[in-house]
């Protein structure tokens, strides 16, 4: 006897293993530099996923050939010409890993469900919105499919539900140890995993829209939603705690005497980059909550439509009702019951037979007179343009004065708190409408660049951005730092008296080029 529970999830386990079968089958092919093709095939897949993690579109046959040529030279000192490398790249990618565009299909017997089944998948696909003409030139770029990406992560013991959690653990260790370059790479991988999850959830929404009955029959949807709930909640808590860890680590550097060594300055720049990318990762994670709600709504709506259509009866009036009426098999009352739902609640008087005996009335047609808009004379246009230009320049001048006061402390300090600094700004500045508009914009932007732009682009920007650019060009601010970052202090508030509102207090801090 044996315990039948050992076969629980048998099909899922076997399908997970089958992802690697195309790689293992490469060992039956020829060898290159006495190296089994499974090793080279896996190296190519890792090369592609690395480019995808860094948002590089370098996955063409030419790129793979260069990678293969360099790999063999550096690892086994094997010289291969570029034409030969390109020929091998096309052979391995197109014929072996892409299976000439056909899906890999493997059958197996599922001992849990006691039936034969099969697994169908692709490892490599064309990049989204690829140009068909690129195929003939052999210049098309490739991406790994979700199955291939998941399979590669599993080789590092990263199962789907635990990918982000494990990466968060790696991230914490790297921050604690001060390995900030490694932390940046970890954040990039987390963002990549989250975007892959976006695609998986969107694909599931499409599957539900096509065949919600099949999804309901499989009884996996509720488990999937429950798993999403638990996973997303724990990941969100971890994101918040790790954000505090990054801020704490950055603050430790700022609490010193302000004089940093070259190593400390480089560390601060790396932490700032980590901080920005971590915010992007948190935003990408928040999108998953919206997609989960869309997933539940799509499932519920499709189930409701399915139930409604199941009880909805369609009648062919010509074939099913009219013959009964002609053969006197249905009386007038029966016909009235059938036709009543088809007619409006309040029938139009035009359908009454007595209308034919009433005097016919003709409707008078009135020609609509368009009100002509008087055109301005050239002199009026010139005066209006001059007035508009004067108003714009006045607004820019006021806003520029505001920005001069707003960023004045950064010329001599690394950072300053806005609520305390406002008290020292003259009243003639703070009573201007432009002051409060600029204050709200700073509060919302989180990041303000001090890099100048081309003069010909400046007239196309709004007045406040033009004022900021004029301030940058005329001041020394861009020689001190490249930008300013805004950090909110949600436990304190700035009162905007003229508007009768409040915004969170914030700290303005210098930023430097990465």
PDB file of N, CA and C in Angstrom, residues 330-407:
ATOM      1  N   UNK A 330     -54.146  29.987 -31.204  1.00  0.00           N
ATOM      2  CA  UNK A 330     -53.886  30.915 -30.113  1.00  0.00           C
ATOM      3  C   UNK A 330     -54.858  32.076 -30.235  1.00  0.00           C
ATOM      4  N   UNK A 331     -55.488  32.470 -29.117  1.00  0.00           N
ATOM      5  CA  UNK A 331     -56.490  33.538 -29.160  1.00  0.00           C
ATOM      6  C   UNK A 331     -55.832  34.910 -29.053  1.00  0.00           C
ATOM      7  N   UNK A 332     -56.668  35.943 -29.096  1.00  0.00           N
ATOM      8  CA  UNK A 332     -56.174  37.322 -29.080  1.00  0.00           C
ATOM      9  C   UNK A 332     -55.464  37.652 -27.772  1.00  0.00           C
ATOM     10  N   UNK A 333     -55.990  37.119 -26.666  1.00  0.00           N
ATOM     11  CA  UNK A 333     -55.387  37.386 -25.366  1.00  0.00           C
ATOM     12  C   UNK A 333     -53.992  36.774 -25.279  1.00  0.00           C
ATOM     13  N   UNK A 334     -53.835  35.585 -25.856  1.00  0.00           N
ATOM     14  CA  UNK A 334     -52.517  34.945 -25.874  1.00  0.00           C
ATOM     15  C   UNK A 334     -51.526  35.738 -26.698  1.00  0.00           C
ATOM     16  N   UNK A 335     -51.999  36.272 -27.852  1.00  0.00           N
ATOM     17  CA  UNK A 335     -51.127  37.097 -28.687  1.00  0.00           C
ATOM     18  C   UNK A 335     -50.718  38.370 -27.953  1.00  0.00           C
ATOM     19  N   UNK A 336     -51.675  38.938 -27.196  1.00  0.00           N
ATOM     20  CA  UNK A 336     -51.386  40.164 -26.460  1.00  0.00           C
ATOM     21  C   UNK A 336     -50.292  39.923 -25.408  1.00  0.00           C
ATOM     22  N   UNK A 337     -50.340  38.778 -24.738  1.00  0.00           N
ATOM     23  CA  UNK A 337     -49.336  38.445 -23.727  1.00  0.00           C
ATOM     24  C   UNK A 337     -47.947  38.289 -24.356  1.00  0.00           C
ATOM     25  N   UNK A 338     -47.921  37.721 -25.575  1.00  0.00           N
ATOM     26  CA  UNK A 338     -46.636  37.531 -26.247  1.00  0.00           C
ATOM     27  C   UNK A 338     -46.054  38.855 -26.732  1.00  0.00           C
ATOM     28  N   UNK A 339     -46.951  39.718 -27.270  1.00  0.00           N
ATOM     29  CA  UNK A 339     -46.479  40.969 -27.868  1.00  0.00           C
ATOM     30  C   UNK A 339     -46.240  42.081 -26.845  1.00  0.00           C
ATOM     31  N   UNK A 340     -46.864  41.979 -25.676  1.00  0.00           N
ATOM     32  CA  UNK A 340     -46.776  43.065 -24.694  1.00  0.00           C
ATOM     33  C   UNK A 340     -45.328  43.397 -24.292  1.00  0.00           C
ATOM     34  N   UNK A 341     -44.485  42.399 -23.993  1.00  0.00           N
ATOM     35  CA  UNK A 341     -43.099  42.754 -23.619  1.00  0.00           C
ATOM     36  C   UNK A 341     -42.302  43.409 -24.745  1.00  0.00           C
ATOM     37  N   UNK A 342     -42.745  43.217 -25.991  1.00  0.00           N
ATOM     38  CA  UNK A 342     -42.026  43.782 -27.128  1.00  0.00           C
ATOM     39  C   UNK A 342     -42.371  45.247 -27.363  1.00  0.00           C
ATOM     40  N   UNK A 343     -43.536  45.667 -26.843  1.00  0.00           N
ATOM     41  CA  UNK A 343     -43.998  47.042 -27.055  1.00  0.00           C
ATOM     42  C   UNK A 343     -43.553  47.948 -25.915  1.00  0.00           C
ATOM     43  N   UNK A 344     -43.399  49.247 -26.182  1.00  0.00           N
ATOM     44  CA  UNK A 344     -43.041  50.182 -25.105  1.00  0.00           C
ATOM     45  C   UNK A 344     -44.162  50.312 -24.090  1.00  0.00           C
ATOM     46  N   UNK A 345     -43.791  50.772 -22.875  1.00  0.00           N
ATOM     47  CA  UNK A 345     -44.794  50.919 -21.813  1.00  0.00           C
ATOM     48  C   UNK A 345     -45.870  51.921 -22.215  1.00  0.00           C
ATOM     49  N   UNK A 346     -45.452  53.033 -22.826  1.00  0.00           N
ATOM     50  CA  UNK A 346     -46.406  54.043 -23.315  1.00  0.00           C
ATOM     51  C   UNK A 346     -46.331  54.076 -24.841  1.00  0.00           C
ATOM     52  N   UNK A 347     -47.249  53.371 -25.514  1.00  0.00           N
ATOM     53  CA  UNK A 347     -47.201  53.345 -26.991  1.00  0.00           C
ATOM     54  C   UNK A 347     -47.382  54.737 -27.582  1.00  0.00           C
ATOM     55  N   UNK A 348     -46.688  54.996 -28.658  1.00  0.00           N
ATOM     56  CA  UNK A 348     -46.810  56.287 -29.337  1.00  0.00           C
ATOM     57  C   UNK A 348     -48.189  56.418 -29.983  1.00  0.00           C
ATOM     58  N   UNK A 349     -48.738  57.649 -29.984  1.00  0.00           N
ATOM     59  CA  UNK A 349     -50.062  57.898 -30.560  1.00  0.00           C
ATOM     60  C   UNK A 349     -50.055  57.648 -32.072  1.00  0.00           C
ATOM     61  N   UNK A 350     -48.871  57.697 -32.686  1.00  0.00           N
ATOM     62  CA  UNK A 350     -48.791  57.494 -34.131  1.00  0.00           C
ATOM     63  C   UNK A 350     -49.248  56.099 -34.547  1.00  0.00           C
ATOM     64  N   UNK A 351     -49.240  55.144 -33.614  1.00  0.00           N
ATOM     65  CA  UNK A 351     -49.630  53.781 -33.947  1.00  0.00           C
ATOM     66  C   UNK A 351     -51.153  53.581 -33.883  1.00  0.00           C
ATOM     67  N   UNK A 352     -51.893  54.597 -33.420  1.00  0.00           N
ATOM     68  CA  UNK A 352     -53.358  54.456 -33.313  1.00  0.00           C
ATOM     69  C   UNK A 352     -53.984  54.581 -34.706  1.00  0.00           C
ATOM     70  N   UNK A 353     -54.910  53.661 -35.114  1.00  0.00           N
ATOM     71  CA  UNK A 353     -55.506  53.715 -36.462  1.00  0.00           C
ATOM     72  C   UNK A 353     -56.260  55.012 -36.752  1.00  0.00           C
ATOM     73  N   UNK A 354     -56.812  55.654 -35.670  1.00  0.00           N
ATOM     74  CA  UNK A 354     -57.601  56.875 -35.876  1.00  0.00           C
ATOM     75  C   UNK A 354     -56.776  58.029 -36.407  1.00  0.00           C
ATOM     76  N   UNK A 355     -55.478  57.938 -36.291  1.00  0.00           N
ATOM     77  CA  UNK A 355     -54.596  59.016 -36.762  1.00  0.00           C
ATOM     78  C   UNK A 355     -54.750  59.217 -38.267  1.00  0.00           C
ATOM     79  N   UNK A 356     -55.107  58.152 -39.010  1.00  0.00           N
ATOM     80  CA  UNK A 356     -55.219  58.258 -40.470  1.00  0.00           C
ATOM     81  C   UNK A 356     -56.377  59.162 -40.892  1.00  0.00           C
ATOM     82  N   UNK A 357     -57.390  59.339 -40.028  1.00  0.00           N
ATOM     83  CA  UNK A 357     -58.580  60.129 -40.374  1.00  0.00           C
ATOM     84  C   UNK A 357     -58.487  61.565 -39.883  1.00  0.00           C
ATOM     85  N   UNK A 358     -57.418  61.926 -39.224  1.00  0.00           N
ATOM     86  CA  UNK A 358     -57.252  63.292 -38.745  1.00  0.00           C
ATOM     87  C   UNK A 358     -56.569  64.141 -39.818  1.00  0.00           C
ATOM     88  N   UNK A 359     -56.808  65.497 -39.755  1.00  0.00           N
ATOM     89  CA  UNK A 359     -56.136  66.386 -40.721  1.00  0.00           C
ATOM     90  C   UNK A 359     -54.614  66.241 -40.610  1.00  0.00           C
ATOM     91  N   UNK A 360     -53.971  66.188 -41.746  1.00  0.00           N
ATOM     92  CA  UNK A 360     -52.512  66.061 -41.768  1.00  0.00           C
ATOM     93  C   UNK A 360     -51.865  67.426 -41.548  1.00  0.00           C
ATOM     94  N   UNK A 361     -50.878  67.466 -40.694  1.00  0.00           N
ATOM     95  CA  UNK A 361     -50.193  68.720 -40.376  1.00  0.00           C
ATOM     96  C   UNK A 361     -48.763  68.674 -40.905  1.00  0.00           C
ATOM     97  N   UNK A 362     -48.411  69.769 -41.489  1.00  0.00           N
ATOM     98  CA  UNK A 362     -47.045  69.889 -42.026  1.00  0.00           C
ATOM     99  C   UNK A 362     -46.186  70.690 -41.033  1.00  0.00           C
ATOM    100  N   UNK A 363     -45.049  70.199 -40.772  1.00  0.00           N
ATOM    101  CA  UNK A 363     -44.136  70.925 -39.895  1.00  0.00           C
ATOM    102  C   UNK A 363     -43.374  71.965 -40.681  1.00  0.00           C
ATOM    103  N   UNK A 364     -43.349  73.163 -40.110  1.00  0.00           N
ATOM    104  CA  UNK A 364     -42.594  74.233 -40.751  1.00  0.00           C
ATOM    105  C   UNK A 364     -41.096  74.035 -40.503  1.00  0.00           C
ATOM    106  N   UNK A 365     -40.343  74.227 -41.534  1.00  0.00           N
ATOM    107  CA  UNK A 365     -38.887  74.124 -41.409  1.00  0.00           C
ATOM    108  C   UNK A 365     -38.292  75.513 -41.216  1.00  0.00           C
ATOM    109  N   UNK A 366     -37.541  75.638 -40.173  1.00  0.00           N
ATOM    110  CA  UNK A 366     -36.896  76.914 -39.853  1.00  0.00           C
ATOM    111  C   UNK A 366     -35.399  76.792 -40.123  1.00  0.00           C
ATOM    112  N   UNK A 367     -34.912  77.742 -40.821  1.00  0.00           N
ATOM    113  CA  UNK A 367     -33.482  77.752 -41.124  1.00  0.00           C
ATOM    114  C   UNK A 367     -32.730  78.379 -39.962  1.00  0.00           C
ATOM    115  N   UNK A 368     -31.806  77.608 -39.441  1.00  0.00           N
ATOM    116  CA  UNK A 368     -31.027  78.091 -38.307  1.00  0.00           C
ATOM    117  C   UNK A 368     -30.040  79.165 -38.769  1.00  0.00           C
ATOM    118  N   UNK A 369     -30.101  80.264 -38.074  1.00  0.00           N
ATOM    119  CA  UNK A 369     -29.206  81.379 -38.417  1.00  0.00           C
ATOM    120  C   UNK A 369     -27.986  81.321 -37.510  1.00  0.00           C
ATOM    121  N   UNK A 370     -26.847  81.138 -38.123  1.00  0.00           N
ATOM    122  CA  UNK A 370     -25.604  81.095 -37.360  1.00  0.00           C
ATOM    123  C   UNK A 370     -25.162  82.501 -37.001  1.00  0.00           C
ATOM    124  N   UNK A 371     -24.881  82.660 -35.737  1.00  0.00           N
ATOM    125  CA  UNK A 371     -24.433  83.965 -35.257  1.00  0.00           C
ATOM    126  C   UNK A 371     -22.979  84.190 -35.674  1.00  0.00           C
ATOM    127  N   UNK A 372     -22.775  85.192 -36.449  1.00  0.00           N
ATOM    128  CA  UNK A 372     -21.426  85.458 -36.968  1.00  0.00           C
ATOM    129  C   UNK A 372     -20.542  86.052 -35.871  1.00  0.00           C
ATOM    130  N   UNK A 373     -19.337  85.517 -35.766  1.00  0.00           N
ATOM    131  CA  UNK A 373     -18.373  86.038 -34.789  1.00  0.00           C
ATOM    132  C   UNK A 373     -17.530  87.106 -35.487  1.00  0.00           C
ATOM    133  N   UNK A 374     -17.585  88.301 -34.979  1.00  0.00           N
ATOM    134  CA  UNK A 374     -16.840  89.377 -35.658  1.00  0.00           C
ATOM    135  C   UNK A 374     -15.339  89.109 -35.641  1.00  0.00           C
ATOM    136  N   UNK A 375     -14.712  89.293 -36.774  1.00  0.00           N
ATOM    137  CA  UNK A 375     -13.274  89.105 -36.879  1.00  0.00           C
ATOM    138  C   UNK A 375     -12.540  90.360 -36.407  1.00  0.00           C
ATOM    139  N   UNK A 376     -11.399  90.115 -35.764  1.00  0.00           N
ATOM    140  CA  UNK A 376     -10.604  91.243 -35.276  1.00  0.00           C
ATOM    141  C   UNK A 376      -9.786  91.839 -36.419  1.00  0.00           C
ATOM    142  N   UNK A 377      -9.634  93.111 -36.362  1.00  0.00           N
ATOM    143  CA  UNK A 377      -8.785  93.784 -37.352  1.00  0.00           C
ATOM    144  C   UNK A 377      -7.327  93.506 -37.008  1.00  0.00           C
ATOM    145  N   UNK A 378      -6.411  93.660 -37.945  1.00  0.00           N
ATOM    146  CA  UNK A 378      -4.987  93.435 -37.646  1.00  0.00           C
ATOM    147  C   UNK A 378      -4.492  94.248 -36.450  1.00  0.00           C
ATOM    148  N   UNK A 379      -5.000  95.467 -36.311  1.00  0.00           N
ATOM    149  CA  UNK A 379      -4.576  96.321 -35.202  1.00  0.00           C
ATOM    150  C   UNK A 379      -5.088  95.763 -33.866  1.00  0.00           C
ATOM    151  N   UNK A 380      -6.368  95.275 -33.890  1.00  0.00           N
ATOM    152  CA  UNK A 380      -6.933  94.681 -32.672  1.00  0.00           C
ATOM    153  C   UNK A 380      -6.184  93.402 -32.273  1.00  0.00           C
ATOM    154  N   UNK A 381      -5.840  92.602 -33.288  1.00  0.00           N
ATOM    155  CA  UNK A 381      -5.066  91.380 -33.015  1.00  0.00           C
ATOM    156  C   UNK A 381      -3.718  91.720 -32.394  1.00  0.00           C
ATOM    157  N   UNK A 382      -3.058  92.758 -32.945  1.00  0.00           N
ATOM    158  CA  UNK A 382      -1.755  93.143 -32.430  1.00  0.00           C
ATOM    159  C   UNK A 382      -1.844  93.598 -30.980  1.00  0.00           C
ATOM    160  N   UNK A 383      -2.891  94.405 -30.676  1.00  0.00           N
ATOM    161  CA  UNK A 383      -3.080  94.895 -29.310  1.00  0.00           C
ATOM    162  C   UNK A 383      -3.377  93.755 -28.346  1.00  0.00           C
ATOM    163  N   UNK A 384      -4.214  92.802 -28.815  1.00  0.00           N
ATOM    164  CA  UNK A 384      -4.564  91.667 -27.955  1.00  0.00           C
ATOM    165  C   UNK A 384      -3.343  90.790 -27.676  1.00  0.00           C
ATOM    166  N   UNK A 385      -2.537  90.518 -28.711  1.00  0.00           N
ATOM    167  CA  UNK A 385      -1.329  89.728 -28.527  1.00  0.00           C
ATOM    168  C   UNK A 385      -0.344  90.430 -27.601  1.00  0.00           C
ATOM    169  N   UNK A 386      -0.239  91.750 -27.744  1.00  0.00           N
ATOM    170  CA  UNK A 386       0.661  92.509 -26.874  1.00  0.00           C
ATOM    171  C   UNK A 386       0.194  92.453 -25.423  1.00  0.00           C
ATOM    172  N   UNK A 387      -1.132  92.549 -25.226  1.00  0.00           N
ATOM    173  CA  UNK A 387      -1.693  92.490 -23.876  1.00  0.00           C
ATOM    174  C   UNK A 387      -1.465  91.107 -23.254  1.00  0.00           C
ATOM    175  N   UNK A 388      -1.693  90.043 -24.054  1.00  0.00           N
ATOM    176  CA  UNK A 388      -1.478  88.675 -23.558  1.00  0.00           C
ATOM    177  C   UNK A 388      -0.004  88.453 -23.217  1.00  0.00           C
ATOM    178  N   UNK A 389       0.893  88.958 -24.078  1.00  0.00           N
ATOM    179  CA  UNK A 389       2.322  88.795 -23.838  1.00  0.00           C
ATOM    180  C   UNK A 389       2.758  89.528 -22.565  1.00  0.00           C
ATOM    181  N   UNK A 390       2.207  90.726 -22.367  1.00  0.00           N
ATOM    182  CA  UNK A 390       2.537  91.505 -21.172  1.00  0.00           C
ATOM    183  C   UNK A 390       2.075  90.772 -19.913  1.00  0.00           C
ATOM    184  N   UNK A 391       0.850  90.207 -19.964  1.00  0.00           N
ATOM    185  CA  UNK A 391       0.305  89.489 -18.816  1.00  0.00           C
ATOM    186  C   UNK A 391       1.160  88.248 -18.496  1.00  0.00           C
ATOM    187  N   UNK A 392       1.596  87.537 -19.566  1.00  0.00           N
ATOM    188  CA  UNK A 392       2.412  86.330 -19.380  1.00  0.00           C
ATOM    189  C   UNK A 392       3.763  86.684 -18.769  1.00  0.00           C
ATOM    190  N   UNK A 393       4.415  87.749 -19.293  1.00  0.00           N
ATOM    191  CA  UNK A 393       5.727  88.132 -18.778  1.00  0.00           C
ATOM    192  C   UNK A 393       5.637  88.594 -17.325  1.00  0.00           C
ATOM    193  N   UNK A 394       4.540  89.265 -16.973  1.00  0.00           N
ATOM    194  CA  UNK A 394       4.352  89.704 -15.596  1.00  0.00           C
ATOM    195  C   UNK A 394       4.203  88.498 -14.662  1.00  0.00           C
ATOM    196  N   UNK A 395       3.446  87.510 -15.121  1.00  0.00           N
ATOM    197  CA  UNK A 395       3.238  86.300 -14.319  1.00  0.00           C
ATOM    198  C   UNK A 395       4.550  85.533 -14.149  1.00  0.00           C
ATOM    199  N   UNK A 396       5.337  85.444 -15.231  1.00  0.00           N
ATOM    200  CA  UNK A 396       6.636  84.751 -15.163  1.00  0.00           C
ATOM    201  C   UNK A 396       7.582  85.477 -14.214  1.00  0.00           C
ATOM    202  N   UNK A 397       7.577  86.823 -14.270  1.00  0.00           N
ATOM    203  CA  UNK A 397       8.455  87.613 -13.403  1.00  0.00           C
ATOM    204  C   UNK A 397       8.111  87.398 -11.931  1.00  0.00           C
ATOM    205  N   UNK A 398       6.805  87.374 -11.612  1.00  0.00           N
ATOM    206  CA  UNK A 398       6.389  87.141 -10.224  1.00  0.00           C
ATOM    207  C   UNK A 398       6.799  85.746  -9.765  1.00  0.00           C
ATOM    208  N   UNK A 399       6.564  84.746 -10.635  1.00  0.00           N
ATOM    209  CA  UNK A 399       6.885  83.365 -10.276  1.00  0.00           C
ATOM    210  C   UNK A 399       8.389  83.178 -10.100  1.00  0.00           C
ATOM    211  N   UNK A 400       9.189  83.893 -10.916  1.00  0.00           N
ATOM    212  CA  UNK A 400      10.651  83.777 -10.817  1.00  0.00           C
ATOM    213  C   UNK A 400      11.137  84.287  -9.459  1.00  0.00           C
ATOM    214  N   UNK A 401      10.544  85.397  -8.990  1.00  0.00           N
ATOM    215  CA  UNK A 401      10.902  85.933  -7.668  1.00  0.00           C
ATOM    216  C   UNK A 401      10.567  84.910  -6.583  1.00  0.00           C
ATOM    217  N   UNK A 402       9.411  84.247  -6.748  1.00  0.00           N
ATOM    218  CA  UNK A 402       9.003  83.225  -5.782  1.00  0.00           C
ATOM    219  C   UNK A 402      10.024  82.087  -5.750  1.00  0.00           C
ATOM    220  N   UNK A 403      10.450  81.608  -6.928  1.00  0.00           N
ATOM    221  CA  UNK A 403      11.407  80.504  -6.989  1.00  0.00           C
ATOM    222  C   UNK A 403      12.766  80.917  -6.403  1.00  0.00           C
ATOM    223  N   UNK A 404      13.145  82.183  -6.603  1.00  0.00           N
ATOM    224  CA  UNK A 404      14.402  82.651  -6.019  1.00  0.00           C
ATOM    225  C   UNK A 404      14.389  82.497  -4.503  1.00  0.00           C
ATOM    226  N   UNK A 405      13.250  82.831  -3.897  1.00  0.00           N
ATOM    227  CA  UNK A 405      13.130  82.699  -2.446  1.00  0.00           C
ATOM    228  C   UNK A 405      12.979  81.235  -2.035  1.00  0.00           C
ATOM    229  N   UNK A 406      12.264  80.460  -2.829  1.00  0.00           N
ATOM    230  CA  UNK A 406      12.010  79.057  -2.492  1.00  0.00           C
ATOM    231  C   UNK A 406      13.306  78.254  -2.391  1.00  0.00           C
ATOM    232  N   UNK A 407      14.216  78.460  -3.356  1.00  0.00           N
ATOM    233  CA  UNK A 407      15.426  77.643  -3.420  1.00  0.00           C
ATOM    234  C   UNK A 407      16.671  78.350  -2.887  1.00  0.00           C
TER     235      UNK A 407
END
